[in-house]
CSV table of C-alpha atoms and ligand atoms in Angstrom, one decimal:
chain,number,residue,atom,x,y,z
U,690,MET,CA,109.2,-6.4,58.4
U,691,ARG,CA,107.8,-9.1,56.4
U,692,VAL,CA,107.8,-9.0,52.7
U,693,PHE,CA,105.3,-10.9,50.4
U,694,LYS,CA,105.3,-11.4,46.8
U,695,PHE,CA,102.2,-12.6,44.6
U,696,GLY,CA,103.0,-13.7,41.6
U,697,GLY,CA,101.0,-13.5,38.1
U,698,ALA,CA,99.3,-16.7,38.6
U,699,SER,CA,97.7,-15.6,42.4
U,700,VAL,CA,96.3,-12.4,40.4
U,701,LYS,CA,95.2,-13.8,37.2
U,702,ASP,CA,91.4,-12.8,37.9
U,703,ALA,CA,89.1,-11.0,40.5
U,704,SER,CA,88.8,-14.3,42.6
U,705,GLY,CA,92.6,-14.5,43.0
U,706,ILE,CA,92.9,-10.7,44.2
U,707,LYS,CA,89.8,-11.5,46.8
U,708,ASN,CA,92.0,-14.2,47.7
U,709,VAL,CA,95.0,-11.9,48.4
U,710,TYR,CA,93.1,-10.2,50.7
U,711,SER,CA,92.1,-13.2,52.4
U,712,VAL,CA,95.3,-14.3,52.7
U,713,LEU,CA,96.5,-11.0,54.0
U,714,GLN,CA,93.4,-11.4,57.0
U,715,THR,CA,94.6,-14.9,57.7
U,716,VAL,CA,98.3,-13.8,58.3
U,717,GLY,CA,97.9,-10.2,59.1
U,718,TYR,CA,99.4,-7.1,57.1
U,719,GLU,CA,101.0,-5.3,59.6
U,720,ASP,CA,104.3,-3.9,58.9
U,721,VAL,CA,104.1,-5.9,55.5
U,722,LEU,CA,105.3,-5.0,52.2
U,723,LEU,CA,103.9,-6.7,48.9
U,724,VAL,CA,106.0,-7.0,45.8
U,725,VAL,CA,103.1,-8.0,43.0
U,726,SER,CA,103.7,-8.9,39.1
U,727,ALA,CA,101.6,-8.7,36.5
U,728,MET,CA,98.5,-10.1,36.3
U,729,GLY,CA,98.3,-13.4,34.5
U,730,LYS,CA,100.2,-14.0,31.5
U,731,THR,CA,99.9,-9.9,30.8
U,732,THR,CA,103.6,-9.8,30.8
U,733,ASN,CA,103.3,-12.4,28.0
U,734,ALA,CA,100.3,-10.5,26.1
U,735,LEU,CA,102.8,-7.2,26.5
U,736,GLU,CA,105.7,-9.1,24.5
U,737,LEU,CA,102.9,-9.4,21.7
U,738,VAL,CA,102.4,-5.6,21.8
U,739,ILE,CA,106.1,-5.0,21.4
U,740,LYS,CA,106.7,-7.7,18.6
U,741,ASN,CA,103.4,-6.2,16.8
U,742,TYR,CA,105.1,-2.6,17.4
U,743,PHE,CA,108.3,-3.6,15.9
U,744,ASP,CA,107.0,-5.4,13.0
U,745,LYS,CA,104.5,-2.7,11.8
U,746,SER,CA,102.0,-5.0,12.4
U,747,THR,CA,98.0,-4.1,11.8
U,748,GLU,CA,97.2,-6.3,15.0
U,749,LEU,CA,99.2,-3.5,17.3
U,750,LYS,CA,95.7,-1.8,18.3
U,751,SER,CA,94.0,-5.0,19.0
U,752,SER,CA,96.8,-6.4,20.6
U,753,VAL,CA,96.8,-3.4,23.3
U,754,GLN,CA,92.9,-3.9,23.4
U,755,GLU,CA,93.5,-7.2,24.4
U,756,VAL,CA,95.0,-6.0,27.6
U,757,LYS,CA,92.9,-3.7,28.2
U,758,LYS,CA,89.8,-6.1,27.9
U,759,TYR,CA,91.5,-8.0,30.0
U,760,HIS,CA,91.9,-5.9,33.1
U,761,ASN,CA,88.6,-3.9,32.2
U,762,GLN,CA,87.1,-7.4,33.0
U,763,ILE,CA,88.9,-7.6,36.4
U,764,LEU,CA,87.9,-4.1,37.5
U,765,ILE,CA,84.0,-4.5,36.8
U,766,ASP,CA,84.3,-8.0,38.8
U,767,LEU,CA,86.1,-6.8,41.3
U,768,PHE,CA,84.1,-2.8,41.8
U,769,GLU,CA,81.2,-2.9,39.6
U,770,ASP,CA,80.6,0.8,40.4
U,771,GLU,CA,82.4,2.2,37.3
U,772,LYS,CA,82.7,5.4,39.6
U,773,ASN,CA,85.2,4.2,41.5
U,774,GLU,CA,88.2,5.7,40.7
U,775,VAL,CA,90.4,3.1,39.7
U,776,PHE,CA,88.9,3.0,36.6
U,777,ALA,CA,90.2,6.4,35.7
U,778,ALA,CA,93.8,5.6,37.0
U,779,VAL,CA,94.0,2.3,35.0
U,780,ASN,CA,92.7,4.3,31.8
U,781,ALA,CA,95.4,6.9,32.6
U,782,GLN,CA,98.1,4.3,32.3
U,783,PHE,CA,96.7,2.8,29.4
U,784,SER,CA,96.6,6.4,27.5
U,785,ASP,CA,100.4,6.7,28.9
U,786,LEU,CA,101.0,3.2,27.2
U,787,GLU,CA,99.5,4.6,24.1
U,788,TYR,CA,101.1,7.9,24.3
U,789,PHE,CA,104.5,5.8,24.2
U,790,LEU,CA,103.6,4.0,21.4
U,791,ALA,CA,102.8,6.7,19.4
U,792,HIS,CA,105.7,9.0,20.2
U,793,ASN,CA,108.6,6.6,20.7
U,794,LYS,CA,111.5,7.2,18.6
U,795,SER,CA,113.8,5.2,20.1
U,796,PRO,CA,114.5,1.9,17.7
U,797,ASN,CA,116.5,0.0,20.7
U,798,TYR,CA,114.5,-3.2,21.3
U,799,ASN,CA,115.4,-3.7,24.5
U,800,PHE,CA,114.6,0.1,26.0
U,801,VAL,CA,111.1,-0.1,24.4
U,802,TYR,CA,110.7,-3.7,25.8
U,803,ASP,CA,111.0,-2.6,28.9
U,804,GLN,CA,109.2,0.6,28.7
U,805,ILE,CA,106.1,-1.3,27.7
U,806,VAL,CA,106.2,-4.5,29.7
U,807,SER,CA,106.7,-2.3,32.8
U,808,PHE,CA,102.8,-1.4,32.6
U,809,GLY,CA,102.0,-4.9,33.6
U,810,GLU,CA,103.2,-4.2,37.0
U,811,LEU,CA,102.2,-0.4,37.2
U,812,ILE,CA,98.5,-1.6,36.6
U,813,SER,CA,98.4,-5.0,38.7
U,814,THR,CA,99.7,-3.0,41.4
U,815,THR,CA,97.0,0.0,40.9
U,816,ILE,CA,94.2,-2.5,40.9
U,817,LEU,CA,95.4,-4.5,43.8
U,818,SER,CA,95.8,-1.4,46.2
U,819,HIS,CA,92.6,0.2,45.5
U,820,PHE,CA,90.7,-3.2,45.8
U,821,MET,CA,92.3,-2.9,49.5
U,822,ASN,CA,91.4,0.5,50.3
U,823,PHE,CA,87.7,-0.8,49.1
U,824,MET,CA,88.1,-3.5,51.2
U,825,GLY,CA,89.1,-1.1,54.2
U,826,ILE,CA,92.8,-2.0,54.5
U,827,GLN,CA,94.9,1.3,54.0
U,828,THR,CA,97.7,1.2,51.6
U,829,GLN,CA,100.8,2.9,50.3
U,830,TRP,CA,101.2,2.4,46.8
U,831,LEU,CA,105.2,2.7,45.9
U,832,ASP,CA,106.5,3.0,42.5
U,833,VAL,CA,109.0,0.8,42.6
U,834,ARG,CA,111.5,2.7,40.3
U,835,ASN,CA,111.9,5.4,42.7
U,836,PHE,CA,113.6,2.6,44.9
U,837,VAL,CA,115.3,0.1,43.0
U,838,LYS,CA,118.1,1.9,40.6
U,839,THR,CA,119.7,0.0,38.2
U,840,ASP,CA,122.3,0.4,35.1
U,841,ALA,CA,120.9,0.5,31.9
U,842,THR,CA,121.3,-2.8,30.9
U,843,TYR,CA,117.4,-3.2,29.4
U,844,ARG,CA,115.7,-6.3,30.0
U,845,ASP,CA,118.5,-7.3,32.5
U,846,ALA,CA,119.6,-4.9,34.4
U,847,GLU,CA,122.0,-4.5,37.3
U,848,VAL,CA,120.7,-3.3,40.7
U,849,ASP,CA,122.9,-0.3,42.2
U,850,TRP,CA,122.2,-1.7,45.6
U,851,ASP,CA,124.0,1.3,47.2
U,852,LEU,CA,121.4,4.0,46.1
U,853,THR,CA,118.6,1.2,46.3
U,854,GLN,CA,119.4,0.5,50.2
U,855,ALA,CA,119.5,4.5,50.7
U,856,ASN,CA,116.1,4.8,48.9
U,857,ILE,CA,114.2,2.4,50.7
U,858,ALA,CA,115.7,2.9,54.0
U,859,LYS,CA,114.8,6.5,53.4
U,860,ASN,CA,111.3,6.3,52.3
U,861,VAL,CA,109.2,3.1,52.9
U,862,LYS,CA,107.0,3.8,55.7
U,863,ARG,CA,106.2,0.6,58.2
U,864,GLN,CA,103.4,0.1,60.1
U,865,ILE,CA,101.2,0.3,56.7
U,866,LEU,CA,100.5,-2.0,54.2
U,867,ASN,CA,103.0,-1.0,51.4
U,868,ILE,CA,102.1,-2.4,47.5
U,869,THR,CA,104.9,-2.3,44.8
U,870,GLN,CA,105.7,-3.6,41.6
U,871,GLY,CA,108.0,-6.5,41.3
U,872,PHE,CA,110.2,-7.1,38.2
U,873,LEU,CA,110.9,-3.1,37.4
U,874,GLY,CA,113.8,-0.9,38.2
U,875,SER,CA,115.1,2.8,36.8
U,876,ASP,CA,117.8,3.5,35.1
U,877,PRO,CA,120.0,6.7,36.2
U,878,ASN,CA,118.0,8.7,33.7
U,879,ASN,CA,114.9,7.1,35.7
U,880,PHE,CA,114.1,5.5,32.6
U,881,THR,CA,112.1,1.9,33.3
U,882,THR,CA,114.2,-1.1,33.3
U,883,THR,CA,113.3,-4.3,34.3
U,884,LEU,CA,115.5,-7.2,35.8
U,885,GLY,CA,114.8,-10.1,34.0
U,886,ARG,CA,111.5,-12.3,33.4
U,887,GLU,CA,110.2,-13.8,36.5
U,888,GLY,CA,112.5,-11.2,38.0
U,889,SER,CA,109.6,-10.2,40.7
U,890,ASP,CA,111.1,-12.7,43.5
U,891,TYR,CA,114.5,-10.6,42.9
U,892,THR,CA,112.6,-7.6,43.8
U,893,ALA,CA,111.4,-9.4,46.9
U,894,ALA,CA,114.4,-10.4,48.0
U,895,ILE,CA,116.4,-6.8,47.3
U,896,PHE,CA,113.1,-4.9,49.3
U,897,ALA,CA,113.8,-7.6,52.3
U,898,TYR,CA,118.0,-7.2,52.1
U,899,CYS,CA,117.6,-3.6,52.6
U,900,LEU,CA,114.8,-3.5,54.9
U,901,ASN,CA,116.3,-5.9,57.2
U,902,ALA,CA,113.4,-7.8,56.9
U,903,GLU,CA,111.8,-10.9,59.1
U,904,SER,CA,111.2,-13.2,55.9
U,905,VAL,CA,110.3,-13.1,52.1
U,906,THR,CA,107.4,-15.1,51.8
U,907,ILE,CA,106.5,-16.4,47.8
U,908,TRP,CA,103.0,-17.2,47.8
U,909,LYS,CA,102.1,-19.8,44.9
U,910,ASP,CA,99.5,-22.3,43.9
U,911,VAL,CA,101.5,-25.2,44.9
U,912,PRO,CA,102.2,-26.0,48.7
U,913,GLY,CA,105.5,-25.2,48.5
U,914,VAL,CA,109.0,-26.4,46.6
U,915,MET,CA,108.3,-29.7,45.5
U,916,ASN,CA,111.1,-32.7,44.7
U,917,ALA,CA,110.0,-32.6,41.6
U,918,ASP,CA,107.2,-31.2,39.1
U,919,PRO,CA,104.4,-33.1,39.7
U,920,ARG,CA,103.1,-32.9,36.3
U,921,TYR,CA,106.1,-35.1,34.9
U,922,PHE,CA,106.4,-37.6,38.0
U,923,GLU,CA,104.4,-39.5,40.3
U,924,ASN,CA,104.9,-39.2,44.0
U,925,ALA,CA,106.1,-36.1,43.9
U,926,SER,CA,106.8,-35.0,47.9
U,927,LEU,CA,107.1,-31.4,49.6
U,928,LEU,CA,110.3,-30.6,50.7
U,929,ASN,CA,109.9,-29.0,54.2
U,930,GLN,CA,113.4,-27.6,54.7
U,931,ILE,CA,115.8,-26.1,52.0
U,932,SER,CA,119.4,-24.7,52.8
U,933,TYR,CA,120.3,-21.6,50.9
U,934,ARG,CA,123.3,-23.7,49.6
U,935,GLU,CA,121.3,-26.7,48.4
U,936,ALA,CA,118.5,-23.9,47.0
U,937,ILE,CA,121.1,-22.3,44.8
U,938,GLU,CA,122.5,-25.4,43.7
U,939,LEU,CA,118.6,-26.2,42.7
U,940,ALA,CA,118.6,-23.4,41.2
U,941,PHE,CA,121.6,-23.5,39.2
U,942,TYR,CA,120.4,-26.8,37.3
U,943,GLY,CA,117.4,-25.0,36.4
U,944,ALA,CA,114.7,-25.5,39.0
U,945,THR,CA,112.4,-22.9,38.4
U,946,VAL,CA,110.8,-22.4,41.7
U,947,ILE,CA,113.2,-19.7,42.6
U,948,HIS,CA,114.5,-17.3,40.7
U,949,PRO,CA,118.4,-18.2,40.7
U,950,LYS,CA,119.4,-14.3,41.7
U,951,THR,CA,117.0,-13.9,44.5
U,952,LEU,CA,118.8,-16.3,46.9
U,953,GLN,CA,122.0,-14.6,47.4
U,954,PRO,CA,120.9,-11.3,48.8
U,955,LEU,CA,118.7,-13.4,51.4
U,956,GLN,CA,121.4,-15.9,52.0
U,957,LYS,CA,123.9,-13.2,53.1
U,958,LYS,CA,121.6,-11.9,55.9
U,959,GLU,CA,120.1,-14.7,56.8
U,960,ILE,CA,116.8,-13.9,55.9
U,961,PRO,CA,114.3,-17.0,55.7
U,962,LEU,CA,112.2,-17.6,52.0
U,963,PHE,CA,109.1,-19.2,52.7
U,964,VAL,CA,107.2,-20.7,50.0
U,965,LYS,CA,103.9,-21.2,50.9
U,966,SER,CA,100.4,-21.9,49.1
U,967,PHE,CA,98.0,-19.0,48.6
U,968,ILE,CA,94.8,-21.4,48.6
U,969,ASN,CA,96.0,-23.0,52.4
U,970,PRO,CA,98.0,-20.0,54.2
U,971,LEU,CA,98.2,-21.7,57.4
U,972,LEU,CA,100.0,-24.6,56.1
U,973,LYS,CA,103.6,-24.2,56.5
U,974,GLY,CA,105.0,-24.8,52.8
U,975,THR,CA,108.8,-24.9,52.6
U,976,SER,CA,111.7,-22.9,54.4
U,977,VAL,CA,114.5,-22.2,52.5
U,978,SER,CA,117.0,-20.8,55.5
U,979,LYS,CA,120.0,-21.7,57.4
U,980,GLY,CA,120.1,-25.4,58.8
U,981,VAL,CA,119.6,-28.8,57.4
U,982,ASP,CA,120.2,-29.0,53.0
U,983,LEU,CA,117.3,-30.9,52.5
U,984,GLU,CA,114.3,-32.2,54.6
U,985,PRO,CA,113.1,-34.7,54.1
U,986,TYR,CA,116.2,-35.7,52.3
U,987,LEU,CA,114.9,-37.1,48.9
U,988,PRO,CA,116.4,-36.9,45.3
U,989,CYS,CA,115.7,-33.9,43.4
U,990,PHE,CA,114.7,-34.0,39.9
U,991,ILE,CA,115.2,-31.2,37.5
U,992,VAL,CA,113.9,-31.6,33.9
U,993,LYS,CA,114.7,-29.4,31.2
U,994,ARG,CA,112.9,-30.0,27.3
U,995,ASN,CA,114.2,-29.2,24.0
U,996,GLN,CA,118.1,-29.0,24.1
U,997,LEU,CA,120.9,-29.5,21.9
U,998,LEU,CA,123.2,-32.1,22.4
U,999,ILE,CA,126.4,-31.1,20.3
U,1000,SER,CA,129.7,-32.9,19.9
U,1001,LEU,CA,132.8,-31.8,18.5
U,1002,SER,CA,135.9,-33.3,17.6
U,1003,SER,CA,139.2,-32.4,16.0
U,1004,ILE,CA,139.2,-32.7,12.4
U,1005,ASP,CA,142.9,-33.7,12.5
U,1006,PHE,CA,143.0,-36.0,15.7
U,1007,SER,CA,144.8,-33.2,18.0
U,1008,PHE,CA,143.5,-33.0,21.1
U,1009,ILE,CA,140.5,-30.4,22.1
U,1010,MET,CA,142.0,-28.3,24.9
U,1011,GLU,CA,142.2,-24.9,26.6
U,1012,GLU,CA,142.8,-22.8,24.0
U,1013,ASN,CA,140.3,-24.8,21.7
U,1014,ILE,CA,137.6,-24.8,24.5
U,1015,SER,CA,137.8,-21.1,25.4
U,1016,GLU,CA,137.4,-20.4,21.5
U,1017,ILE,CA,134.3,-22.5,21.7
U,1018,PHE,CA,132.8,-20.8,24.7
U,1019,ALA,CA,133.5,-17.5,23.4
U,1020,LEU,CA,131.3,-18.2,20.6
U,1021,PHE,CA,128.5,-19.7,22.4
U,1022,HIS,CA,128.6,-16.6,24.5
U,1023,GLN,CA,128.3,-14.3,21.7
U,1024,PHE,CA,125.5,-16.4,20.1
U,1025,LYS,CA,123.6,-16.4,23.7
U,1026,ILE,CA,123.6,-20.1,23.7
U,1027,LYS,CA,123.2,-21.3,27.6
U,1028,VAL,CA,125.6,-24.5,28.3
U,1029,ASN,CA,123.7,-27.0,30.8
U,1030,LEU,CA,126.4,-29.5,30.8
U,1031,ILE,CA,129.7,-30.2,29.7
U,1032,GLN,CA,131.7,-33.4,29.0
U,1033,ASN,CA,135.4,-33.9,27.1
U,1034,SER,CA,137.7,-36.5,26.6
U,1035,ALA,CA,140.8,-36.4,24.5
U,1036,ILE,CA,139.6,-35.6,21.2
U,1037,SER,CA,136.0,-34.7,21.7
U,1038,PHE,CA,133.9,-32.4,23.5
U,1039,SER,CA,129.9,-32.7,24.1
U,1040,VAL,CA,127.8,-30.1,25.6
U,1041,CYS,CA,124.3,-30.0,26.2
U,1042,VAL,CA,123.1,-26.3,25.6
U,1043,GLU,CA,119.5,-24.6,24.9
U,1044,ASP,CA,119.3,-22.4,22.1
U,1045,LYS,CA,116.7,-20.0,23.1
U,1046,PHE,CA,117.2,-17.5,20.5
U,1047,ASP,CA,117.7,-19.7,17.3
U,1048,ASN,CA,121.3,-19.1,16.9
U,1049,PHE,CA,122.7,-22.8,16.2
U,1050,ASN,CA,122.7,-22.5,12.7
U,1051,ALA,CA,124.8,-19.5,12.4
U,1052,LEU,CA,127.5,-21.0,15.3
U,1053,ASN,CA,127.1,-24.2,13.4
U,1054,ALA,CA,128.4,-22.7,10.0
U,1055,ILE,CA,131.6,-21.2,12.2
U,1056,LEU,CA,132.4,-24.7,14.2
U,1057,SER,CA,132.2,-26.6,11.4
U,1058,LYS,CA,135.3,-24.8,9.7
U,1059,LYS,CA,137.6,-26.1,12.5
U,1060,PHE,CA,135.7,-29.2,13.9
U,1061,LYS,CA,133.8,-32.1,12.8
U,1062,VAL,CA,130.0,-31.4,14.7
U,1063,ASP,CA,127.6,-33.7,15.6
U,1064,TYR,CA,124.1,-32.9,17.2
U,1065,GLU,CA,121.2,-34.1,18.4
U,1066,GLN,CA,118.1,-32.0,18.3
U,1067,ASN,CA,115.3,-32.2,21.3
U,1068,VAL,CA,117.0,-34.1,23.8
U,1069,THR,CA,115.9,-34.3,27.4
U,1070,LEU,CA,118.4,-32.9,30.4
U,1071,TYR,CA,117.5,-34.7,33.7
U,1072,THR,CA,119.6,-33.8,36.9
U,1073,ILE,CA,119.1,-35.3,40.0
U,1074,ARG,CA,120.2,-34.1,43.0
U,1075,HIS,CA,121.1,-36.9,45.7
U,1076,PHE,CA,120.4,-39.6,43.3
U,1077,ASN,CA,120.1,-43.1,44.1
U,1078,ASP,CA,119.4,-46.3,42.0
U,1079,THR,CA,115.3,-45.9,41.5
U,1080,ALA,CA,115.7,-42.2,41.0
U,1081,ALA,CA,118.2,-43.0,38.2
U,1082,LYS,CA,116.0,-45.5,37.1
U,1083,THR,CA,113.2,-43.3,36.8
U,1084,VAL,CA,114.6,-40.8,34.1
U,1085,GLU,CA,116.6,-43.4,32.1
U,1086,GLU,CA,113.6,-46.2,31.8
U,1087,ASN,CA,112.5,-46.6,28.4
U,1088,LYS,CA,114.1,-44.0,27.3
U,1089,ILE,CA,117.7,-43.8,25.0
U,1090,VAL,CA,120.6,-42.5,27.2
U,1091,LEU,CA,122.6,-40.2,24.8
U,1092,LEU,CA,125.2,-38.9,27.6
U,1093,LYS,CA,125.4,-39.4,31.8
U,1094,GLN,CA,127.4,-37.4,34.1
U,1095,VAL,CA,127.6,-38.4,37.7
U,1096,SER,CA,129.5,-36.6,40.8
U,1097,ARG,CA,129.1,-37.1,44.4
U,1098,GLU,CA,125.8,-35.2,44.7
U,1099,THR,CA,124.5,-34.8,41.4
U,1100,MET,CA,123.7,-37.2,38.3
U,1101,GLN,CA,122.4,-35.4,35.0
U,1102,VAL,CA,121.7,-37.4,31.8
U,1103,VAL,CA,120.9,-36.3,28.3
U,1104,THR,CA,118.2,-38.5,27.0
U,1105,LYS,CA,116.1,-39.0,23.8
U,1106,GLU,CA,112.8,-40.8,23.6
U,1107,VAL,CA,112.8,-44.3,21.8
X,1701,LIG,N1,105.9,-10.1,35.2
X,1701,LIG,C1,107.1,-10.6,34.7
X,1701,LIG,C2,107.0,-12.1,34.1
X,1701,LIG,O1,106.2,-12.2,34.0
X,1701,LIG,C3,108.1,-11.0,36.3
X,1701,LIG,C4,107.5,-11.7,37.2
X,1701,LIG,O2,106.3,-12.6,37.2
X,1701,LIG,O3,108.5,-12.1,37.9
X,1701,LIG,O4,108.2,-12.1,34.0
X,1702,MG,MG1,105.1,-14.3,36.7
C-alpha cells in the first residue's frame, strides 16, 4: 500500500482539488490511502473562531461564516449542481460545529480547541471524497478518530500505538482509494484530539507504519526538500536523497519541510518517504530513506527568525554549574520557552530561545533575582549542516555575529541585522 499526504496548500481551492484528481490519474490510486489536511488556511481561520469563542467576541458568528463561505465557494466551483449530496454533508458538519459552540460547557481551552479545529479536516476530506466519486473514482471515507487512538493531551496528543495498530490492521480495506483526515485522533472517551500543528505528515507515517506500507509520499508545491529556503537564499538546490538520520537532524534544527515526529516510525520499518511536487508528479523529488546521508552533498541552511538571545551570569562570580543549569531549564520548561542553542562558560550561560507564548517577561522577573540577565530580542539563528567557508560567509556577511558554535557537522550562528 502507498500512503499519500496532501497538505492544506494542495487543496486550497477547486483547482487544487482537481489537481489532486489528476495527480492520482498520473501516479495511480490502487491500494492508496490519502491523508488530507484542512483546506488552505482553514486551521488558522478556526483558531480565530476559537479565540472569538473564548473572548465572547461579537465577531464569533462572522468568523464561522468566513469558514463556511470559503468552503461553499469551493463546493460551487467543483460541483455547480447544488443538489449534489456533498452540499448537505458539509452543511451537516457546520451544523455540528455550531451546535458545539452553542452547547459546550467545558472551560478547558485545549479541549475546546481540538473539538473545533478538527472540523477543518473533517470537511476537507468530505469534499475530496465526494469529488473523487463525482469523477468516477470510488472511495472509502474513513473517520480517522476510529483509527488513531491517543491519550487526552489535547493539542499535543500521544498516540496509543497498540490500539491504533489493531484498529488499522482490522478495518482499513485495501484495493480501494481510502481517504482520511490528517492531524486528528481520539482519546479513550472518544473525544477528538489533535497531534500538534502541521501534524498531518505524522498521521501519514502512523498509517504507513501500521499498514507496513511500501512508501509515504508528501505532495507539495515545491519540487522536494531543498538545501535552503529559496525565499531567503539564492541558488537553493533540490536534495535527491536524505538518510533518516540526516532528516531527523535537519528537523531537529528546525527544518520545517518534514514534521519531526514523522520520521521515527518510518525509520523503524525503513519505509521510504518521498517529497514530491503536486505540479509535476512524475519528477522524482526527494527520497528520505536508508542510504547515503545527503545527495548531493551540500551545506543545508536552516533559519529561525525572531529568536531571543539570553545571557545569564552569576551575580557573585560563582560558577554556573549543574544545579543552576537544571534550575534554569526547569524554568524554561515551565514557561514553555523552547531552547534552540546553549553555550556556557565559567560564569556565564547563554541560550538562544523561542518565546512563542510571550512568557519571557514573567520568566525574567524570576531569573533576575538570582542572575544578571542580559538579553537581545529579535535575533536570527542560522544553522548550517555540513558547513564550509563559503556557507559560513553567506550567513555572517553584513550582519553582527552575537554568538557562534561549531561542531564537526554543524555550525550555528546567532546574528543581528546591522
Ligand atoms: N491542518 C493542520 C495544520 O494546519 C494540520 C496539518 O496541516 O498538518 O496545522
Ligand atoms: Mg497545513
